[in-house]
Each structure stands twice: as C-alpha cells, then as structure tokens.
Short mmCIF file of N, CA and C in Angstrom, two decimals:
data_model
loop_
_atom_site.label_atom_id
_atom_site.label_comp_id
_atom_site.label_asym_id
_atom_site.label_seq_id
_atom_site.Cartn_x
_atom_site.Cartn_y
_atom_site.Cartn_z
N UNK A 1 41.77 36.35 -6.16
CA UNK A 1 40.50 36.72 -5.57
C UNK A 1 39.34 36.27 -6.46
N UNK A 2 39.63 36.73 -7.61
CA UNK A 2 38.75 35.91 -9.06
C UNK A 2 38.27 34.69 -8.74
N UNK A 3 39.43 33.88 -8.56
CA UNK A 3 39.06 32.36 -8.98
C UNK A 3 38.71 32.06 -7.52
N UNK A 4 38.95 32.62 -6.28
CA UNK A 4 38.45 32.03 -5.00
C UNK A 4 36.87 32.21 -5.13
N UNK A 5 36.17 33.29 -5.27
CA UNK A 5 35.24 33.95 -5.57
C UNK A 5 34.35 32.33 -6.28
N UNK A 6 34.94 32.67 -7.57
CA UNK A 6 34.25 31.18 -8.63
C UNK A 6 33.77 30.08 -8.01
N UNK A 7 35.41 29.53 -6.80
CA UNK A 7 35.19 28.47 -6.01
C UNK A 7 33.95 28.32 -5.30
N UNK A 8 33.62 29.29 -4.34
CA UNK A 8 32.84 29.37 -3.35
C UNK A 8 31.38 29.47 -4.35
N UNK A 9 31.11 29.97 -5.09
CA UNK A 9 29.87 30.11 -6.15
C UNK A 9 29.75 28.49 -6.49
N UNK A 10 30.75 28.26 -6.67
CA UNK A 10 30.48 26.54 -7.49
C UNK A 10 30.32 25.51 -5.64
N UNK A 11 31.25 25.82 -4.82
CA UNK A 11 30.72 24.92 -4.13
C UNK A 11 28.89 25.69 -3.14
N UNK A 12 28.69 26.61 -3.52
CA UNK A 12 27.57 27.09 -2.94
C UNK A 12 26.72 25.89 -3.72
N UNK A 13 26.68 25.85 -4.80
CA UNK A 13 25.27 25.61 -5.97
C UNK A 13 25.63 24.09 -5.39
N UNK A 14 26.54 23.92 -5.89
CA UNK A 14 26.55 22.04 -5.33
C UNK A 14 26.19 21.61 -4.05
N UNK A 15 26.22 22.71 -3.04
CA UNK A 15 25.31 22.22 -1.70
C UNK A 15 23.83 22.48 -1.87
N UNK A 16 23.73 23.43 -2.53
CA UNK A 16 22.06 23.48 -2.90
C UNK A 16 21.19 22.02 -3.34
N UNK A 17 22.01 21.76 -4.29
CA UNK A 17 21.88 21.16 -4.94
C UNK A 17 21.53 19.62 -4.76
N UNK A 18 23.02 19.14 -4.00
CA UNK A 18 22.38 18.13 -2.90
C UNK A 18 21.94 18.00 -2.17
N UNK A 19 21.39 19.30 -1.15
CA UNK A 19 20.50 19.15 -0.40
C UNK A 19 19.24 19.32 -1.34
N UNK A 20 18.77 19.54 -2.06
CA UNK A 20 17.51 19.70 -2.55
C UNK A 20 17.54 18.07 -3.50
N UNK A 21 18.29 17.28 -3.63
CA UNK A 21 18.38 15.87 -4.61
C UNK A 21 17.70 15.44 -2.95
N UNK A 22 18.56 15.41 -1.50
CA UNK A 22 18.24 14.60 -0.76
C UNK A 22 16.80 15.02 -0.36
N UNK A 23 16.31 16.17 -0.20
CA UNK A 23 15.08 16.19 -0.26
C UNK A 23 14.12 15.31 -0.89
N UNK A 24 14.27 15.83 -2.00
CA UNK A 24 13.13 15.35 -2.91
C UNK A 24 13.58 13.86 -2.80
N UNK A 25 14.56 12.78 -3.03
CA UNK A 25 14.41 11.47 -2.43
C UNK A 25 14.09 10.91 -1.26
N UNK A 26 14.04 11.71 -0.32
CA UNK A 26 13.42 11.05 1.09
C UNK A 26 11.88 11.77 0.59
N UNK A 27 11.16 11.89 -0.21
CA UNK A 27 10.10 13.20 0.00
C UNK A 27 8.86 11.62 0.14
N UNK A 28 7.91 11.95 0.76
CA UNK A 28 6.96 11.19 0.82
C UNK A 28 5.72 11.55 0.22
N UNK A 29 4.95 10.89 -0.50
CA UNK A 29 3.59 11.11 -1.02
C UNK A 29 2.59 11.64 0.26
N UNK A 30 1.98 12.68 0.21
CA UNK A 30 1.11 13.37 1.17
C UNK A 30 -0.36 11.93 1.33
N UNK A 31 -0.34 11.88 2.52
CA UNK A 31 -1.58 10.99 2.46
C UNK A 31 -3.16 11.26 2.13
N UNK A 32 -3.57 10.69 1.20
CA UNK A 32 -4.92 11.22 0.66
C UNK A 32 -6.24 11.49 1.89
N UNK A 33 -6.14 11.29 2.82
CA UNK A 33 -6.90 11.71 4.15
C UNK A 33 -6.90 13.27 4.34
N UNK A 34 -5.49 13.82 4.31
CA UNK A 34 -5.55 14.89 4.56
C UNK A 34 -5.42 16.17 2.77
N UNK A 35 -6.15 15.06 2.17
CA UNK A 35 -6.25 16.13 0.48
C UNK A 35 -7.85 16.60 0.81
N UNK A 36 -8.02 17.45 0.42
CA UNK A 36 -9.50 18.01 -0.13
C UNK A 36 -9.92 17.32 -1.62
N UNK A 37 -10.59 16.51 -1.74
CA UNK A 37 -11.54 16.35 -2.99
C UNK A 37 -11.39 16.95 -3.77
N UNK A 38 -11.23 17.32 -5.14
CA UNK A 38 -11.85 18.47 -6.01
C UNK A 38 -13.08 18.08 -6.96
N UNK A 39 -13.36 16.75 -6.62
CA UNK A 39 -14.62 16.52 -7.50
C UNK A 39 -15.47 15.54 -6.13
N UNK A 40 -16.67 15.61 -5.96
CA UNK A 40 -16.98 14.84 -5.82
C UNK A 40 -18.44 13.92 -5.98
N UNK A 41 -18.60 12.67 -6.69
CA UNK A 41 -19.33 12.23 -7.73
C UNK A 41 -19.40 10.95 -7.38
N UNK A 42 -21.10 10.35 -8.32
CA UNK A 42 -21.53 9.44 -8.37
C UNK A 42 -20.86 8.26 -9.00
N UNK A 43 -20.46 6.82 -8.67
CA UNK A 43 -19.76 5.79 -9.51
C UNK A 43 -20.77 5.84 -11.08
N UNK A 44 -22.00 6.24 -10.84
CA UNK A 44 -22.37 5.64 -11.74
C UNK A 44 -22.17 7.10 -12.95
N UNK A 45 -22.47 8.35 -12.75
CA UNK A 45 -22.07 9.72 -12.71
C UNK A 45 -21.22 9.71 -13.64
N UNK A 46 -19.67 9.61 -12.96
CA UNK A 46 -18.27 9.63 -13.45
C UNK A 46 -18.16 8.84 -14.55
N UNK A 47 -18.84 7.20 -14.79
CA UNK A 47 -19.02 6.26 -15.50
C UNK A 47 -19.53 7.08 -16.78
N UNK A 48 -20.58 7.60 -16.74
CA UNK A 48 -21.29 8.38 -17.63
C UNK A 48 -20.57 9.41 -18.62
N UNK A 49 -20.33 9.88 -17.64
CA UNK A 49 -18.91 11.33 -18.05
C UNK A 49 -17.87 10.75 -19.18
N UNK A 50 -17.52 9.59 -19.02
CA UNK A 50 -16.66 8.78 -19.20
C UNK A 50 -16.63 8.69 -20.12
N UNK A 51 -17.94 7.78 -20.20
CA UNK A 51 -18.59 7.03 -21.77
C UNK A 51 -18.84 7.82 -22.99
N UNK A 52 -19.62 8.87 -22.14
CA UNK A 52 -20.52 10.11 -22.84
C UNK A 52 -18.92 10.76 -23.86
N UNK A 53 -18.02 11.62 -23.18
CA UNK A 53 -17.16 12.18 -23.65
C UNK A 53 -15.60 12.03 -23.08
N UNK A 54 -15.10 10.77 -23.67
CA UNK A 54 -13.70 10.63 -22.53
C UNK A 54 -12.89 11.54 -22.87
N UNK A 55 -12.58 12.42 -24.23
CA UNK A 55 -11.35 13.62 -23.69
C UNK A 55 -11.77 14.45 -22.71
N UNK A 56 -13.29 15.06 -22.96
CA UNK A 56 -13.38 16.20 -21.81
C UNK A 56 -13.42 15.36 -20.31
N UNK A 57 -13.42 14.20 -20.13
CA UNK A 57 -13.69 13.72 -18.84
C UNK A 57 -12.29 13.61 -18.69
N UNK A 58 -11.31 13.25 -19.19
CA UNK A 58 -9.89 13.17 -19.06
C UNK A 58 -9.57 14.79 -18.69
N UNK A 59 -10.10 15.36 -19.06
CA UNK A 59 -9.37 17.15 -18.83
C UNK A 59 -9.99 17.37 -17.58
N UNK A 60 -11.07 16.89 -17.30
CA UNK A 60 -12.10 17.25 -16.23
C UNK A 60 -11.26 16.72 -14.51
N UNK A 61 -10.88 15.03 -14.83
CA UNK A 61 -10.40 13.85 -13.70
C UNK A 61 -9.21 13.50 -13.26
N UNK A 62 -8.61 13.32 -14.85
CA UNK A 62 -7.32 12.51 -14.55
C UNK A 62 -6.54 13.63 -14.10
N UNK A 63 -5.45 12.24 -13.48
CA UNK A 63 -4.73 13.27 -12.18
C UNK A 63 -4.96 13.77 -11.21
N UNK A 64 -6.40 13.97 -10.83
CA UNK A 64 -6.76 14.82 -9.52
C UNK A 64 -7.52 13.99 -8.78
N UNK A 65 -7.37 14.56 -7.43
CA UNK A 65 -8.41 13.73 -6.15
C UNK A 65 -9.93 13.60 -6.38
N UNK A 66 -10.44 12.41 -6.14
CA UNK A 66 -12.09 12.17 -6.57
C UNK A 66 -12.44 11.60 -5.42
N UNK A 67 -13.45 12.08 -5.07
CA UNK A 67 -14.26 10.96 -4.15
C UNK A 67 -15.36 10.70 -4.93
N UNK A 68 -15.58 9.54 -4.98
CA UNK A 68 -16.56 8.41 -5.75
C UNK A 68 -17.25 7.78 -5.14
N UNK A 69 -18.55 7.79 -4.45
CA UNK A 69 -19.65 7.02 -4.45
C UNK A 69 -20.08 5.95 -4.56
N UNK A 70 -20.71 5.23 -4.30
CA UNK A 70 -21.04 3.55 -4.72
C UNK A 70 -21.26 2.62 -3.96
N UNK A 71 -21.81 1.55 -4.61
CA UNK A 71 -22.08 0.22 -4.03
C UNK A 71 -20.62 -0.46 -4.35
N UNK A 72 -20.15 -1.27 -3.23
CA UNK A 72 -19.20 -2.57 -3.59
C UNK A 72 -19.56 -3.72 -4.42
N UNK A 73 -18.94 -3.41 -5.26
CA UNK A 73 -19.29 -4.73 -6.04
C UNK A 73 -18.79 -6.09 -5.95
N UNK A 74 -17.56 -5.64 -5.50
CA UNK A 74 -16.49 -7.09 -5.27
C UNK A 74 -15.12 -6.23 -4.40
N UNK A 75 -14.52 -7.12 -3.70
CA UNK A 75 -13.49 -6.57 -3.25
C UNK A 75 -12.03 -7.67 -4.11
N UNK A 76 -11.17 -7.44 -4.13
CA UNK A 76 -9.96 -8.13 -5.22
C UNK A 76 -8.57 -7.68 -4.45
N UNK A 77 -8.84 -8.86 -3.55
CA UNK A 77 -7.16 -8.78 -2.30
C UNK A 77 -6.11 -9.48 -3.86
N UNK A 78 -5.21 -8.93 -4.10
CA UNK A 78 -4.00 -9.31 -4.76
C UNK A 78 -3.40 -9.52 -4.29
N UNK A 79 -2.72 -9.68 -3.10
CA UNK A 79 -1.57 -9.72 -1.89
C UNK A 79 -2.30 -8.95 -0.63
N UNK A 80 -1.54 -9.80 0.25
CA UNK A 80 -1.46 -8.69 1.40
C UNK A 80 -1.52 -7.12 1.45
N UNK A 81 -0.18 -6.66 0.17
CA UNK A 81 -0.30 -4.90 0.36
C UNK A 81 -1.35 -4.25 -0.49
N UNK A 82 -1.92 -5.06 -1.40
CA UNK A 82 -2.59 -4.38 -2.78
C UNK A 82 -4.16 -5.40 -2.74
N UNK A 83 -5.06 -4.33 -2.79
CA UNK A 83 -6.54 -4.60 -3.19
C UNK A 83 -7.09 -3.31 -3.26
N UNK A 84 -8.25 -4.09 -4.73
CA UNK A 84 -8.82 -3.46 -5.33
C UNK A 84 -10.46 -3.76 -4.75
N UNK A 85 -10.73 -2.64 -4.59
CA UNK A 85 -12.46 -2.46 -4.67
C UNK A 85 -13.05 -1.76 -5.56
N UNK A 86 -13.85 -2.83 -6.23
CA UNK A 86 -14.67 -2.63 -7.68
C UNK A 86 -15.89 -1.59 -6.88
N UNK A 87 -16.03 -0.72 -7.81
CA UNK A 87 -17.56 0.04 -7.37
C UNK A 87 -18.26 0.25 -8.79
N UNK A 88 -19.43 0.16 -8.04
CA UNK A 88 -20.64 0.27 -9.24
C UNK A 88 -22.17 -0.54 -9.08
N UNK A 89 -22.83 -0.06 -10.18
CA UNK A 89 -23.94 -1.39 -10.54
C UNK A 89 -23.75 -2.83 -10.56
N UNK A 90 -24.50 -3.22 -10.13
CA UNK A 90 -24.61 -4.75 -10.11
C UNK A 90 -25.52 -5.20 -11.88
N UNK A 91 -26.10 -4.36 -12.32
CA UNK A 91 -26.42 -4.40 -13.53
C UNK A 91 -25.48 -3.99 -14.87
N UNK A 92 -24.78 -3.15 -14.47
CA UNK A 92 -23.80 -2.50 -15.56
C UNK A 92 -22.62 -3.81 -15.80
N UNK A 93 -21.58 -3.87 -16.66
CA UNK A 93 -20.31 -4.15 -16.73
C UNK A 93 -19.16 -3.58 -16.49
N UNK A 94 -19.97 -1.93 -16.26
CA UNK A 94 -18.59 -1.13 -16.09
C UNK A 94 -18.75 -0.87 -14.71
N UNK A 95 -17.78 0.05 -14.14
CA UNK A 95 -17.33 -0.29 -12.75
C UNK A 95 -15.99 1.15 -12.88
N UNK A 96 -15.69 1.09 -11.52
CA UNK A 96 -14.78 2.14 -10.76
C UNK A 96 -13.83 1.00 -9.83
N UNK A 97 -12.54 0.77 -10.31
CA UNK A 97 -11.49 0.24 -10.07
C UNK A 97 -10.86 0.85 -9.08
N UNK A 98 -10.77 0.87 -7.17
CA UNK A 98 -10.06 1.98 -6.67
C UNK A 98 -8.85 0.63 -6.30
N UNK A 99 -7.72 1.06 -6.32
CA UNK A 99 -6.61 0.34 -6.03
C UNK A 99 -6.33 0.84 -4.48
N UNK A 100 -6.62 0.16 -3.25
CA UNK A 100 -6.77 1.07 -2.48
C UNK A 100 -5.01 1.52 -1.64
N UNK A 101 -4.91 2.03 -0.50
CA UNK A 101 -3.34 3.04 -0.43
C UNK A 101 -3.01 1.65 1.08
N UNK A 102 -1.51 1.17 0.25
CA UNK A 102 -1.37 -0.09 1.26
C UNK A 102 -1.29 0.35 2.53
N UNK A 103 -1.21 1.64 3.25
CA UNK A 103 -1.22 1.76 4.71
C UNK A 103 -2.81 2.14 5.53
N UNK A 104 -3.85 1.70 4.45
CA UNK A 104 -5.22 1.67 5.10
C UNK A 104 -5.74 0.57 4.48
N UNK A 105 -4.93 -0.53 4.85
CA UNK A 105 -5.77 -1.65 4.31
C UNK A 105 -6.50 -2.51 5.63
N UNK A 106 -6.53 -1.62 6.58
CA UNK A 106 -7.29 -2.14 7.74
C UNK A 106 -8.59 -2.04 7.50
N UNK A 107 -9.08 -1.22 6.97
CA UNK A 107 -10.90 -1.03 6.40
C UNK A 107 -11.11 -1.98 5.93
N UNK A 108 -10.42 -2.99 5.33
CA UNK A 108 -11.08 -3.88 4.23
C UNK A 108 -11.93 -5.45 5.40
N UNK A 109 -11.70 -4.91 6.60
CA UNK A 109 -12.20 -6.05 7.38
C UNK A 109 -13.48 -6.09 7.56
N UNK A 110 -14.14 -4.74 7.41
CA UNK A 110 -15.29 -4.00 8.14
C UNK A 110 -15.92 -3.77 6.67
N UNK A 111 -15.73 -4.42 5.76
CA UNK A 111 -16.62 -3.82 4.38
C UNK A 111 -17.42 -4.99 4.07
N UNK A 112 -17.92 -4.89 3.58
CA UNK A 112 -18.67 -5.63 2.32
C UNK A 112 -19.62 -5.43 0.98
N UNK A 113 -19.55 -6.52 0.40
CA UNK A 113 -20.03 -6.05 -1.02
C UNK A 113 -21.75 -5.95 -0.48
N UNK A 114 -21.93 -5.31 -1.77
CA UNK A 114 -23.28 -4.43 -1.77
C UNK A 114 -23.46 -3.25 -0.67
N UNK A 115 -22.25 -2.74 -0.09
CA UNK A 115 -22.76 -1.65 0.93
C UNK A 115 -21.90 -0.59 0.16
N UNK A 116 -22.85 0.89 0.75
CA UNK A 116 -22.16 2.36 -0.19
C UNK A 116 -21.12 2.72 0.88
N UNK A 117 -20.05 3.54 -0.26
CA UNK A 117 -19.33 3.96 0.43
C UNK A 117 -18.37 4.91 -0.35
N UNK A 118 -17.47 6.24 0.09
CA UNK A 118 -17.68 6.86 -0.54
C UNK A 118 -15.84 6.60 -0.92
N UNK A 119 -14.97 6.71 -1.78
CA UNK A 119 -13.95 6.47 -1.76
C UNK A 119 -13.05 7.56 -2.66
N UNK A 120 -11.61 8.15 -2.14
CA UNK A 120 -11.00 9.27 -1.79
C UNK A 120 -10.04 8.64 -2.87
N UNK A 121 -9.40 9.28 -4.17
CA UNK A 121 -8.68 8.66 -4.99
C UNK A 121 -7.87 9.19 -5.97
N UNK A 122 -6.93 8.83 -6.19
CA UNK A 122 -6.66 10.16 -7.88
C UNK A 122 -7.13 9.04 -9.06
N UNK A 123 -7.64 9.80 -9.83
CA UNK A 123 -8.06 8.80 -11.09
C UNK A 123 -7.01 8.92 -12.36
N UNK A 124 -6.34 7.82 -12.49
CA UNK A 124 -5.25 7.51 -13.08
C UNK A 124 -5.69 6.88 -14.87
N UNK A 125 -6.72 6.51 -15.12
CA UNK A 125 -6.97 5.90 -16.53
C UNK A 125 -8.51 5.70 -16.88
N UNK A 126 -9.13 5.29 -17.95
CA UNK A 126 -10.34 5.35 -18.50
C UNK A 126 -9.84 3.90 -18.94
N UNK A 127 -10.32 3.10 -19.33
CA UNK A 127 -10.19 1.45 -20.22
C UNK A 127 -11.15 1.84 -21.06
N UNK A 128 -11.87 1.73 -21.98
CA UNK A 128 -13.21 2.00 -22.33
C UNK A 128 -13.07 0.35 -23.35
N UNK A 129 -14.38 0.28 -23.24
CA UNK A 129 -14.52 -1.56 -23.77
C UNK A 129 -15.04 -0.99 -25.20
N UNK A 130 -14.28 -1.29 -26.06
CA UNK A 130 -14.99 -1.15 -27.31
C UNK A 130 -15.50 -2.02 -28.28
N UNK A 131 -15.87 -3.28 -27.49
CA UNK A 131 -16.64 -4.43 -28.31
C UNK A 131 -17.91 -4.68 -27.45
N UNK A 132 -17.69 -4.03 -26.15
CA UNK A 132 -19.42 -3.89 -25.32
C UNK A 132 -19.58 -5.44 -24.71
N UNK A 133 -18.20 -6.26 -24.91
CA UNK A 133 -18.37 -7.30 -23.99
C UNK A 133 -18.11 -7.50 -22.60
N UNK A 134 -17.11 -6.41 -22.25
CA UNK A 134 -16.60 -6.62 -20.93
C UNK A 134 -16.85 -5.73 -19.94
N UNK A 135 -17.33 -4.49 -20.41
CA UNK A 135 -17.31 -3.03 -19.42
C UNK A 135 -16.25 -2.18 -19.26
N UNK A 136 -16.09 -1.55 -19.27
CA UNK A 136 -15.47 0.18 -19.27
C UNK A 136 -14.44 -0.12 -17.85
N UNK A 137 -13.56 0.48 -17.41
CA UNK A 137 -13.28 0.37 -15.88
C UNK A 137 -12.39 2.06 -16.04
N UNK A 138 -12.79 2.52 -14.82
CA UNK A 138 -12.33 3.95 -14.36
C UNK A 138 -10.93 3.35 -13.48
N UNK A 139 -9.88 3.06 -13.38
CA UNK A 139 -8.61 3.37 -12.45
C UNK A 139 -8.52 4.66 -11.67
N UNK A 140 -8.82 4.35 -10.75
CA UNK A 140 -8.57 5.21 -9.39
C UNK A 140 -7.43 4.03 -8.51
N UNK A 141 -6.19 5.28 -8.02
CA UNK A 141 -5.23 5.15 -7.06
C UNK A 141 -5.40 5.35 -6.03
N UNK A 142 -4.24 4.98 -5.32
CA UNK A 142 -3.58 5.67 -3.72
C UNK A 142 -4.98 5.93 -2.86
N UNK A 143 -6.19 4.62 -3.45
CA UNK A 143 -7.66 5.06 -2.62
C UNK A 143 -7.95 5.10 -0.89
N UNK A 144 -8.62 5.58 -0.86
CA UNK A 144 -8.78 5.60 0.84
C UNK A 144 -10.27 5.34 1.51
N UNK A 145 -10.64 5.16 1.84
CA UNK A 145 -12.63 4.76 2.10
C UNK A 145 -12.79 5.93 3.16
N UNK A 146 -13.50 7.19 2.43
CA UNK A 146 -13.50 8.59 2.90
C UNK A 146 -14.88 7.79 4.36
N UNK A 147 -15.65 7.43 3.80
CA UNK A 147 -17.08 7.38 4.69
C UNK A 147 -17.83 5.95 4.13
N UNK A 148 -18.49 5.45 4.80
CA UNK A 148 -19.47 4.39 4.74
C UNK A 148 -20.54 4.11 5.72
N UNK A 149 -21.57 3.81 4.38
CA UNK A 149 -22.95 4.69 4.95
C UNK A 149 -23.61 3.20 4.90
#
C-alpha cells in the first residue's frame, strides 16, 4: 500500500510537471497593444533622464512598457521582419532606437520621417557615447506605433 501510494505521488508530480513544461513552451509573448504604459514620455525627456543619471533611469525604465514620443528621424528596414525607427531631434546625435514587433510591420507604409508619433515599447538598453562623437541611443523592443499625430 506504501509503495503504491509513492507511485501515484511520483506519477502525479510528473504530470504536473509536463503539463506545466508544455505550457510554458507553447506560451506566447502578450502583444504590446493590449499592455498599459507605465511611463509615458518625451524622446527627448527619456534622452535626458538617461544622460542626466543612467543608474536611476535604468531602475526607473528598463524592462518595462514606455510609450515614447517623437519626431521620426529615419526609418532602418533590416529585412522584411525587422525595422528600426530612430526617434528624436534632428539636431541632437542621440536618438530612441524602437526595434519595431514583426507582426505590425504594416504601419511602416503610412509613416514618415519628420512626423510625431507616439511609440509603445519595453526599453531594453542605454548605449551612452562616451567620446561625444556619435550619440547616446535608448533600445526600445517588441515596439508598436501607439498613435500618430
């Protein structure tokens, strides 16, 4: 009775178990459309934050959803699935890098540079230029083009 008992305990946990492995491998990234913001800020703003104090802006950003503000500066098709839209000043060097989310890359027909627009993102890195030749760049992910004004 002991060891039947054991059995059924051990094959319980191992069905748990693989059903919760097959979960979490089919699991899909939630689409950033339906996230709430938790910040939401100026390209040039966040840039600032950045420069000014990057640990507290790292405690403040990274990792979490941003919507970011801005003029297009350039758009940067890498392939078909992957482009980047630079945001920022046309005077600055630094800039907001959104890598945008390959299943809304239909917006990119209807954009252009120099128009605002507000963009939905997790911010993944700081670059910071420390010879003042090239500009700073903010990495923002998985972006989405919340509004354009």
């Amino acid at each position: 009775m002991k060891k039947r008992n054991i059995l059924i305990a051990i094959a319980f946990i191992t069905t748990c178990a693989a059903v919760y492995g097959f979960i979490e491998y089919n699991r899909v990234a939630k689409d950033l459309i339906y996230v709430k913001a938790k910040f939401t800020v100026s390209a040039e703003a966040i840039m600032e934050s950045f420069a000014k104090d990057e640990l507290k802006a790292n405690k403040q950003y990274l990792g979490r959803v941003v919507a970011v503000s801005g003029n297009i500066r350039a758009i940067e098709a890498t392939d078909k699935n992957n482009s980047i839209l630079v945001l920022g000043d046309e005077t600055s060097l630094s800039s907001v890098r959104c890598s945008l989310d390959s299943t809304h890359m239909n917006v990119l027909q209807n954009l252009h540079t120099g128009e605002k627009v507000t963009v939905k993102g997790i911010i993944t890195g700081y670059n910071a230029d420390e010879t003042g030749l090239l500009g700073s760049d903010i990495q923002m992910n998985r972006c989405i083009i919340n509004s354009k004004k």
